[in-house]
Tab-separated table of C-alpha atoms in Angstrom:
chain	number	residue	atom	x	y	z
T	1193	UNK	CA	20.305	-82.839	108.224
T	1194	UNK	CA	23.366	-81.727	110.129
T	1195	UNK	CA	22.987	-83.169	113.607
T	1196	UNK	CA	26.353	-84.805	113.136
T	1197	UNK	CA	28.106	-81.493	112.571
T	1198	UNK	CA	28.808	-79.240	115.555
T	1199	UNK	CA	29.206	-75.527	114.892
T	1200	UNK	CA	32.992	-75.332	115.132
T	1201	UNK	CA	33.319	-78.126	112.652
T	1202	UNK	CA	30.874	-76.387	110.370
T	1203	UNK	CA	33.046	-73.320	110.451
T	1204	UNK	CA	36.101	-75.282	109.379
T	1205	UNK	CA	34.223	-77.079	106.685
T	1206	UNK	CA	32.925	-73.793	105.349
T	1207	UNK	CA	36.516	-72.628	104.992
T	1208	UNK	CA	37.636	-75.882	103.393
T	1209	UNK	CA	34.649	-75.762	101.023
T	1210	UNK	CA	35.546	-72.210	100.110
T	1211	UNK	CA	39.230	-73.005	99.573
T	1212	UNK	CA	38.284	-76.017	97.452
T	1213	UNK	CA	36.327	-73.715	95.208
T	1214	UNK	CA	38.465	-70.580	95.029
T	1215	UNK	CA	41.702	-72.539	94.620
T	1216	UNK	CA	40.540	-75.323	92.351
T	1217	UNK	CA	37.549	-73.682	90.637
T	1218	UNK	CA	37.057	-70.371	88.946
T	1219	UNK	CA	38.241	-69.396	85.514
T	1220	UNK	CA	41.953	-69.870	85.033
T	1221	UNK	CA	43.758	-67.471	82.811
T	1222	UNK	CA	47.295	-68.280	81.860
T	1223	UNK	CA	49.825	-66.108	80.139
T	1224	UNK	CA	50.400	-62.445	80.716
T	1225	UNK	CA	49.555	-62.643	84.381
T	1226	UNK	CA	51.818	-62.182	87.325
T	1227	UNK	CA	50.629	-65.441	88.777
T	1228	UNK	CA	47.771	-67.747	88.077
T	1229	UNK	CA	47.009	-70.824	90.095
T	1230	UNK	CA	46.604	-72.989	87.065
T	1231	UNK	CA	48.678	-75.763	88.507
T	1232	UNK	CA	46.355	-77.849	90.615
T	1233	UNK	CA	49.297	-79.812	91.983
T	1234	UNK	CA	50.729	-76.684	93.482
T	1235	UNK	CA	47.438	-75.999	95.206
T	1236	UNK	CA	47.269	-79.506	96.564
T	1237	UNK	CA	50.798	-79.253	97.855
T	1238	UNK	CA	49.936	-75.962	99.513
T	1239	UNK	CA	46.899	-77.516	101.131
T	1240	UNK	CA	48.906	-80.438	102.390
T	1241	UNK	CA	51.368	-78.010	103.882
T	1242	UNK	CA	48.470	-76.325	105.594
T	1243	UNK	CA	47.112	-79.506	107.120
T	1244	UNK	CA	49.747	-79.667	109.817
T	1245	UNK	CA	49.072	-76.150	111.028
T	1246	UNK	CA	45.331	-76.172	110.459
T	1247	UNK	CA	44.174	-76.949	113.981
T	1248	UNK	CA	46.585	-74.490	115.559
T	1249	UNK	CA	45.635	-71.702	113.181
T	1250	UNK	CA	41.899	-72.108	113.291
T	1251	UNK	CA	40.783	-70.985	116.734
T	1252	UNK	CA	37.593	-72.223	118.294
T	1253	UNK	CA	34.767	-69.894	117.299
T	1254	UNK	CA	34.074	-68.847	120.864
T	1255	UNK	CA	37.659	-68.494	121.962
T	1256	UNK	CA	38.920	-65.001	122.712
T	1257	UNK	CA	40.809	-63.556	119.774
T	1258	UNK	CA	38.930	-65.766	117.355
T	1259	UNK	CA	38.326	-62.821	115.052
T	1260	UNK	CA	40.587	-62.506	112.042
T	1261	UNK	CA	43.887	-60.967	112.988
A	898	UNK	CA	54.996	-46.392	100.673
A	899	UNK	CA	54.180	-49.230	98.386
A	900	UNK	CA	52.390	-48.418	95.186
A	901	UNK	CA	49.499	-50.241	93.612
A	902	UNK	CA	51.196	-51.981	90.748
A	903	UNK	CA	49.092	-55.078	90.293
A	904	UNK	CA	45.508	-55.677	89.217
A	905	UNK	CA	43.643	-58.467	90.995
A	906	UNK	CA	40.761	-60.006	89.047
A	907	UNK	CA	37.681	-61.087	90.943
A	908	UNK	CA	35.048	-61.798	88.377
A	909	UNK	CA	33.784	-61.208	84.880
A	910	UNK	CA	30.216	-60.086	84.426
A	911	UNK	CA	28.032	-58.296	81.930
A	912	UNK	CA	28.028	-54.530	81.677
A	913	UNK	CA	24.798	-54.421	83.673
A	914	UNK	CA	26.837	-53.828	86.823
A	915	UNK	CA	27.284	-50.113	87.412
A	916	UNK	CA	30.086	-48.271	89.122
A	917	UNK	CA	27.826	-47.139	91.942
A	918	UNK	CA	26.895	-50.748	92.667
A	919	UNK	CA	30.550	-51.483	93.322
A	920	UNK	CA	30.960	-48.398	95.479
A	921	UNK	CA	31.877	-49.301	99.031
A	922	UNK	CA	32.961	-52.794	98.063
A	923	UNK	CA	36.501	-53.621	99.123
A	924	UNK	CA	38.748	-56.432	98.052
A	925	UNK	CA	41.607	-58.653	99.157
A	926	UNK	CA	43.888	-55.721	100.013
A	927	UNK	CA	41.070	-53.637	101.484
A	928	UNK	CA	41.193	-51.697	98.218
A	929	UNK	CA	38.102	-50.262	96.542
A	930	UNK	CA	36.842	-52.551	93.839
A	931	UNK	CA	36.259	-51.119	90.366
A	932	UNK	CA	35.060	-52.126	86.928
A	933	UNK	CA	36.930	-52.351	83.645
A	934	UNK	CA	34.522	-52.490	80.737
A	935	UNK	CA	35.161	-53.684	77.216
A	936	UNK	CA	32.516	-54.503	74.640
A	937	UNK	CA	29.672	-55.462	76.944
A	938	UNK	CA	31.823	-57.329	79.458
A	939	UNK	CA	33.000	-56.046	82.800
A	940	UNK	CA	36.033	-57.249	84.702
A	941	UNK	CA	35.702	-56.519	88.403
A	942	UNK	CA	39.181	-55.730	89.676
A	943	UNK	CA	41.130	-54.089	92.457
A	944	UNK	CA	44.557	-52.471	92.517
A	945	UNK	CA	46.970	-54.352	94.740
A	946	UNK	CA	50.598	-53.974	95.639
A	947	UNK	CA	53.170	-56.348	94.217
A	948	UNK	CA	54.912	-56.328	97.569
A	949	UNK	CA	52.048	-58.464	98.868
A	950	UNK	CA	50.541	-59.869	95.687
A	951	UNK	CA	53.550	-60.181	93.385
A	952	UNK	CA	54.651	-63.657	92.410
A	953	UNK	CA	57.111	-64.348	95.208
A	954	UNK	CA	55.210	-62.827	98.142
A	955	UNK	CA	52.020	-64.405	96.811
A	956	UNK	CA	53.554	-67.874	96.761
A	957	UNK	CA	54.698	-67.330	100.322
A	958	UNK	CA	51.387	-65.879	101.491
A	959	UNK	CA	49.402	-68.743	99.995
A	960	UNK	CA	51.186	-71.034	102.445
A	961	UNK	CA	49.955	-68.939	105.358
A	962	UNK	CA	46.537	-70.160	106.365
A	963	UNK	CA	45.430	-66.940	108.059
A	964	UNK	CA	46.350	-64.951	104.988
A	965	UNK	CA	44.813	-67.510	102.668
A	966	UNK	CA	41.567	-67.699	104.635
A	967	UNK	CA	41.179	-63.921	104.804
A	968	UNK	CA	42.053	-63.535	101.124
A	969	UNK	CA	39.717	-66.324	100.043
A	970	UNK	CA	36.862	-64.772	102.031
A	971	UNK	CA	37.548	-61.311	100.628
A	972	UNK	CA	37.742	-62.666	97.073
A	973	UNK	CA	34.548	-64.647	97.524
A	974	UNK	CA	32.874	-61.635	99.142
A	975	UNK	CA	33.457	-59.528	96.041
A	976	UNK	CA	32.361	-62.335	93.718
A	977	UNK	CA	29.175	-62.871	95.743
A	978	UNK	CA	28.434	-59.130	95.763
A	979	UNK	CA	28.833	-58.875	91.991
A	980	UNK	CA	26.647	-61.948	91.559
A	981	UNK	CA	23.747	-60.022	93.066
A	982	UNK	CA	23.641	-57.838	89.950
A	983	UNK	CA	23.697	-60.574	87.367
A	984	UNK	CA	25.421	-63.673	85.995
A	985	UNK	CA	29.031	-63.739	87.130
A	986	UNK	CA	32.062	-65.825	86.328
A	987	UNK	CA	34.408	-66.083	89.288
A	988	UNK	CA	38.119	-65.983	88.627
A	989	UNK	CA	40.345	-68.430	90.399
A	990	UNK	CA	41.964	-66.945	93.471
A	991	UNK	CA	45.195	-65.048	92.817
A	992	UNK	CA	44.802	-63.987	89.208
A	993	UNK	CA	46.883	-60.823	89.123
A	994	UNK	CA	47.590	-58.674	86.078
A	995	UNK	CA	50.232	-56.020	85.589
A	996	UNK	CA	47.829	-53.260	84.612
A	997	UNK	CA	44.343	-52.392	83.368
A	998	UNK	CA	45.509	-52.470	79.759
A	999	UNK	CA	46.246	-56.181	79.986
A	1000	UNK	CA	42.820	-56.799	81.491
A	1001	UNK	CA	41.199	-54.939	78.584
A	1002	UNK	CA	43.163	-57.077	76.159
A	1003	UNK	CA	41.957	-60.176	77.967
A	1004	UNK	CA	38.310	-59.122	77.763
A	1005	UNK	CA	38.654	-58.380	74.055
A	1006	UNK	CA	40.593	-61.521	73.225
A	1007	UNK	CA	38.366	-63.976	75.074
A	1008	UNK	CA	35.090	-62.210	74.647
A	1009	UNK	CA	33.280	-65.148	73.068
A	1010	UNK	CA	34.419	-67.588	75.724
A	1011	UNK	CA	33.359	-65.274	78.536
A	1012	UNK	CA	30.016	-64.647	76.878
A	1013	UNK	CA	29.432	-68.388	76.530
A	1014	UNK	CA	30.446	-68.999	80.146
A	1015	UNK	CA	28.070	-66.252	81.301
A	1016	UNK	CA	25.205	-67.786	79.335
A	1017	UNK	CA	25.981	-71.141	80.914
A	1018	UNK	CA	25.646	-69.847	84.479
A	1019	UNK	CA	22.681	-67.548	83.894
A	1020	UNK	CA	19.765	-68.509	86.129
A	1021	UNK	CA	21.800	-71.279	87.730
A	1022	UNK	CA	23.568	-71.701	91.031
A	1023	UNK	CA	26.214	-74.039	92.369
A	1024	UNK	CA	25.365	-76.310	95.314
A	1025	UNK	CA	27.643	-78.700	97.142
A	1026	UNK	CA	26.580	-82.064	98.540
A	1027	UNK	CA	28.682	-84.121	100.906
A	1028	UNK	CA	27.885	-87.539	102.282
A	1029	UNK	CA	29.018	-88.727	105.693
A	1030	UNK	CA	28.724	-92.303	106.793
A	1031	UNK	CA	28.147	-93.863	110.154
A	1032	UNK	CA	30.099	-97.089	109.863
A	1033	UNK	CA	28.087	-98.882	112.516
A	1034	UNK	CA	24.718	-98.016	111.044
A	1035	UNK	CA	25.980	-98.889	107.574
A	1036	UNK	CA	27.188	-102.346	108.519
A	1037	UNK	CA	24.785	-105.194	108.158
A	1038	UNK	CA	24.399	-107.290	111.228
A	1039	UNK	CA	26.996	-109.936	110.524
A	1040	UNK	CA	26.218	-113.374	111.862
A	1041	UNK	CA	28.657	-113.882	114.669
A	1042	UNK	CA	31.103	-116.444	113.484
A	1043	UNK	CA	31.670	-118.727	116.394
A	1044	UNK	CA	34.744	-120.804	115.832
A	1045	UNK	CA	34.524	-124.303	117.110
A	1046	UNK	CA	35.848	-124.133	120.582
A	1047	UNK	CA	38.255	-126.641	121.865
A	1048	UNK	CA	40.506	-127.704	119.038
A	1049	UNK	CA	40.854	-124.164	117.753
A	1050	UNK	CA	42.921	-122.267	120.272
A	1051	UNK	CA	42.801	-118.657	121.287
A	1052	UNK	CA	45.050	-117.660	118.394
A	1053	UNK	CA	42.731	-119.144	115.812
A	1054	UNK	CA	39.722	-117.518	117.416
A	1055	UNK	CA	41.491	-114.172	117.277
A	1056	UNK	CA	42.404	-114.618	113.623
A	1057	UNK	CA	38.864	-115.554	112.699
A	1058	UNK	CA	37.480	-112.589	114.546
A	1059	UNK	CA	40.006	-110.289	112.930
A	1060	UNK	CA	39.196	-111.662	109.492
A	1061	UNK	CA	35.491	-111.097	110.079
A	1062	UNK	CA	36.199	-107.505	111.139
A	1063	UNK	CA	38.244	-106.824	108.015
A	1064	UNK	CA	35.575	-108.367	105.810
A	1065	UNK	CA	32.903	-106.210	107.461
A	1066	UNK	CA	35.110	-103.152	106.939
A	1067	UNK	CA	35.499	-103.959	103.254
A	1068	UNK	CA	31.754	-104.432	102.963
A	1069	UNK	CA	31.139	-100.979	104.348
A	1070	UNK	CA	33.653	-99.375	102.005
A	1071	UNK	CA	32.070	-101.166	99.071
A	1072	UNK	CA	28.606	-100.167	100.166
A	1073	UNK	CA	29.708	-96.533	100.552
A	1074	UNK	CA	31.209	-96.554	97.069
A	1075	UNK	CA	27.911	-97.863	95.701
A	1076	UNK	CA	25.949	-95.249	97.640
A	1077	UNK	CA	28.241	-92.517	96.334
A	1078	UNK	CA	27.621	-93.601	92.730
A	1079	UNK	CA	23.853	-93.677	93.295
A	1080	UNK	CA	23.800	-90.312	95.018
A	1081	UNK	CA	25.829	-88.672	92.270
A	1082	UNK	CA	23.761	-90.207	89.475
A	1083	UNK	CA	20.493	-89.144	91.125
A	1084	UNK	CA	21.679	-85.595	91.782
A	1085	UNK	CA	22.978	-85.265	88.210
A	1086	UNK	CA	19.442	-85.902	86.995
A	1087	UNK	CA	18.242	-82.822	88.934
A	1088	UNK	CA	21.165	-80.657	87.836
A	1089	UNK	CA	22.513	-79.062	84.684
A	1090	UNK	CA	25.957	-80.387	85.471
A	1091	UNK	CA	27.848	-81.856	88.360
A	1092	UNK	CA	31.163	-83.229	89.321
A	1093	UNK	CA	32.687	-85.272	92.053
A	1094	UNK	CA	35.409	-83.649	94.048
A	1095	UNK	CA	38.113	-85.106	96.176
A	1096	UNK	CA	36.847	-86.108	99.564
A	1097	UNK	CA	38.158	-83.573	102.027
A	1098	UNK	CA	40.990	-84.731	104.223
A	1099	UNK	CA	39.563	-85.416	107.709
A	1100	UNK	CA	42.531	-83.584	109.183
A	1101	UNK	CA	41.437	-80.450	107.317
A	1102	UNK	CA	37.837	-80.687	108.410
A	1103	UNK	CA	38.648	-81.824	111.929
A	1104	UNK	CA	35.540	-83.966	111.670
A	1105	UNK	CA	35.139	-87.312	113.265
A	1106	UNK	CA	32.490	-88.279	110.769
A	1107	UNK	CA	33.613	-90.217	107.756
A	1108	UNK	CA	33.097	-88.332	104.477
A	1109	UNK	CA	32.779	-90.715	101.548
A	1110	UNK	CA	31.341	-88.437	98.899
A	1111	UNK	CA	31.872	-84.813	97.888
A	1112	UNK	CA	29.992	-83.509	94.877
A	1113	UNK	CA	29.123	-80.119	93.463
A	1114	UNK	CA	26.281	-79.301	91.096
A	1115	UNK	CA	25.061	-76.535	88.845
A	1116	UNK	CA	21.324	-76.286	89.427
A	1117	UNK	CA	18.640	-74.276	87.670
A	1118	UNK	CA	17.378	-71.691	90.151
A	1119	UNK	CA	13.829	-72.765	89.323
A	1120	UNK	CA	14.703	-76.307	90.432
A	1121	UNK	CA	16.468	-75.384	93.621
A	1122	UNK	CA	13.725	-76.715	95.921
A	1123	UNK	CA	13.477	-79.933	93.989
A	1124	UNK	CA	17.229	-80.413	94.261
A	1125	UNK	CA	17.143	-79.838	98.036
A	1126	UNK	CA	14.216	-82.250	98.350
A	1127	UNK	CA	16.145	-84.872	96.399
A	1128	UNK	CA	19.044	-84.527	98.813
A	1129	UNK	CA	16.659	-85.175	101.703
A	1130	UNK	CA	15.114	-88.170	99.978
A	1131	UNK	CA	18.534	-89.652	99.228
A	1132	UNK	CA	19.478	-89.250	102.846
A	1133	UNK	CA	16.352	-91.037	103.989
A	1134	UNK	CA	16.932	-93.857	101.498
A	1135	UNK	CA	20.464	-94.637	102.618
A	1136	UNK	CA	20.812	-96.034	106.076
A	1137	UNK	CA	23.614	-94.565	108.146
A	1138	UNK	CA	24.212	-91.726	105.702
A	1139	UNK	CA	23.998	-87.998	106.419
A	1140	UNK	CA	23.930	-85.651	103.446
A	1141	UNK	CA	25.012	-82.073	103.822
A	1142	UNK	CA	23.952	-79.447	101.317
A	1143	UNK	CA	26.106	-76.325	101.009
A	1144	UNK	CA	25.458	-73.198	99.030
A	1145	UNK	CA	24.375	-71.190	97.225
A	1146	UNK	CA	27.870	-70.822	95.782
A	1147	UNK	CA	29.008	-68.598	92.960
A	1148	UNK	CA	29.593	-70.991	90.045
A	1149	UNK	CA	33.260	-71.623	90.837
A	1150	UNK	CA	33.190	-75.190	89.627
A	1151	UNK	CA	31.260	-74.451	86.449
A	1152	UNK	CA	32.908	-71.287	85.257
A	1153	UNK	CA	33.115	-72.636	81.780
A	1154	UNK	CA	36.517	-73.088	80.275
A	1155	UNK	CA	38.874	-73.750	83.109
A	1156	UNK	CA	39.716	-77.079	81.525
A	1157	UNK	CA	41.023	-75.505	78.365
A	1158	UNK	CA	43.352	-72.887	79.750
A	1159	UNK	CA	46.091	-72.416	77.168
């Protein structure tokens, strides 16, 4: 089903999928916490901020130094 | 030396998870993960430093993609590990408490809600489905509109051609919207619950393909194969469409009461 999706793109999508879920999903608990990402707008703003740097920060999977710093 | 003065919450689960099952598991700060138990519920937590995970540094760090990616993977890694031992409710990334006492209070105060959320996800798994369209394959062969040559000059011919292109474009968008509705409705029938998510920005995915649908579903584990088969059937039924199934995911999108946070 995924002929259209080369591996490096898959890797990015996996991260975006994960961020979508951990930032916008999960139980939100407000009050009495140091910080809770209960403001979806803030998350969206953060993600927009990330867009510009995304390609620079996500190395190609096979590139040297691709492992997490 | 920075102390551990914050408590990061990963997940809530039932007290079936034992301390030795969490042994060796490390969290977002590389810290050992531990359990806080109150009345049949377990909060899986880790001690973190407020110099990295306090409000201000956290806000800053969340803007750093490397940090965010590593933290998201570590958070998800703990959630997924806990999920192996039983129904688990993932916490949204970056839920940090001051101390264990507050976490105990939380478990006591919202016990019924957590119990209900745990029942809801028991025996069920979240799966994501995205649809990508191939604009060419999705467009119907449009009868070439040949403007009468002669009287109509080059400019008119260009305008007519341009108008036909725009109309074809609109047709494809409309068709994709219809496909998306059909796909979602069909998948909902094989799922306990489902929701449509924002289509991921192509800049974020770096994909050339055009994503026109992004859904996520809570599926009975017993119906997992049927769900996957439905995805394949839907793909075959819609010309020019590729469906991508992702998962299994911890039930991030169906954790229960995220809509009613006080």
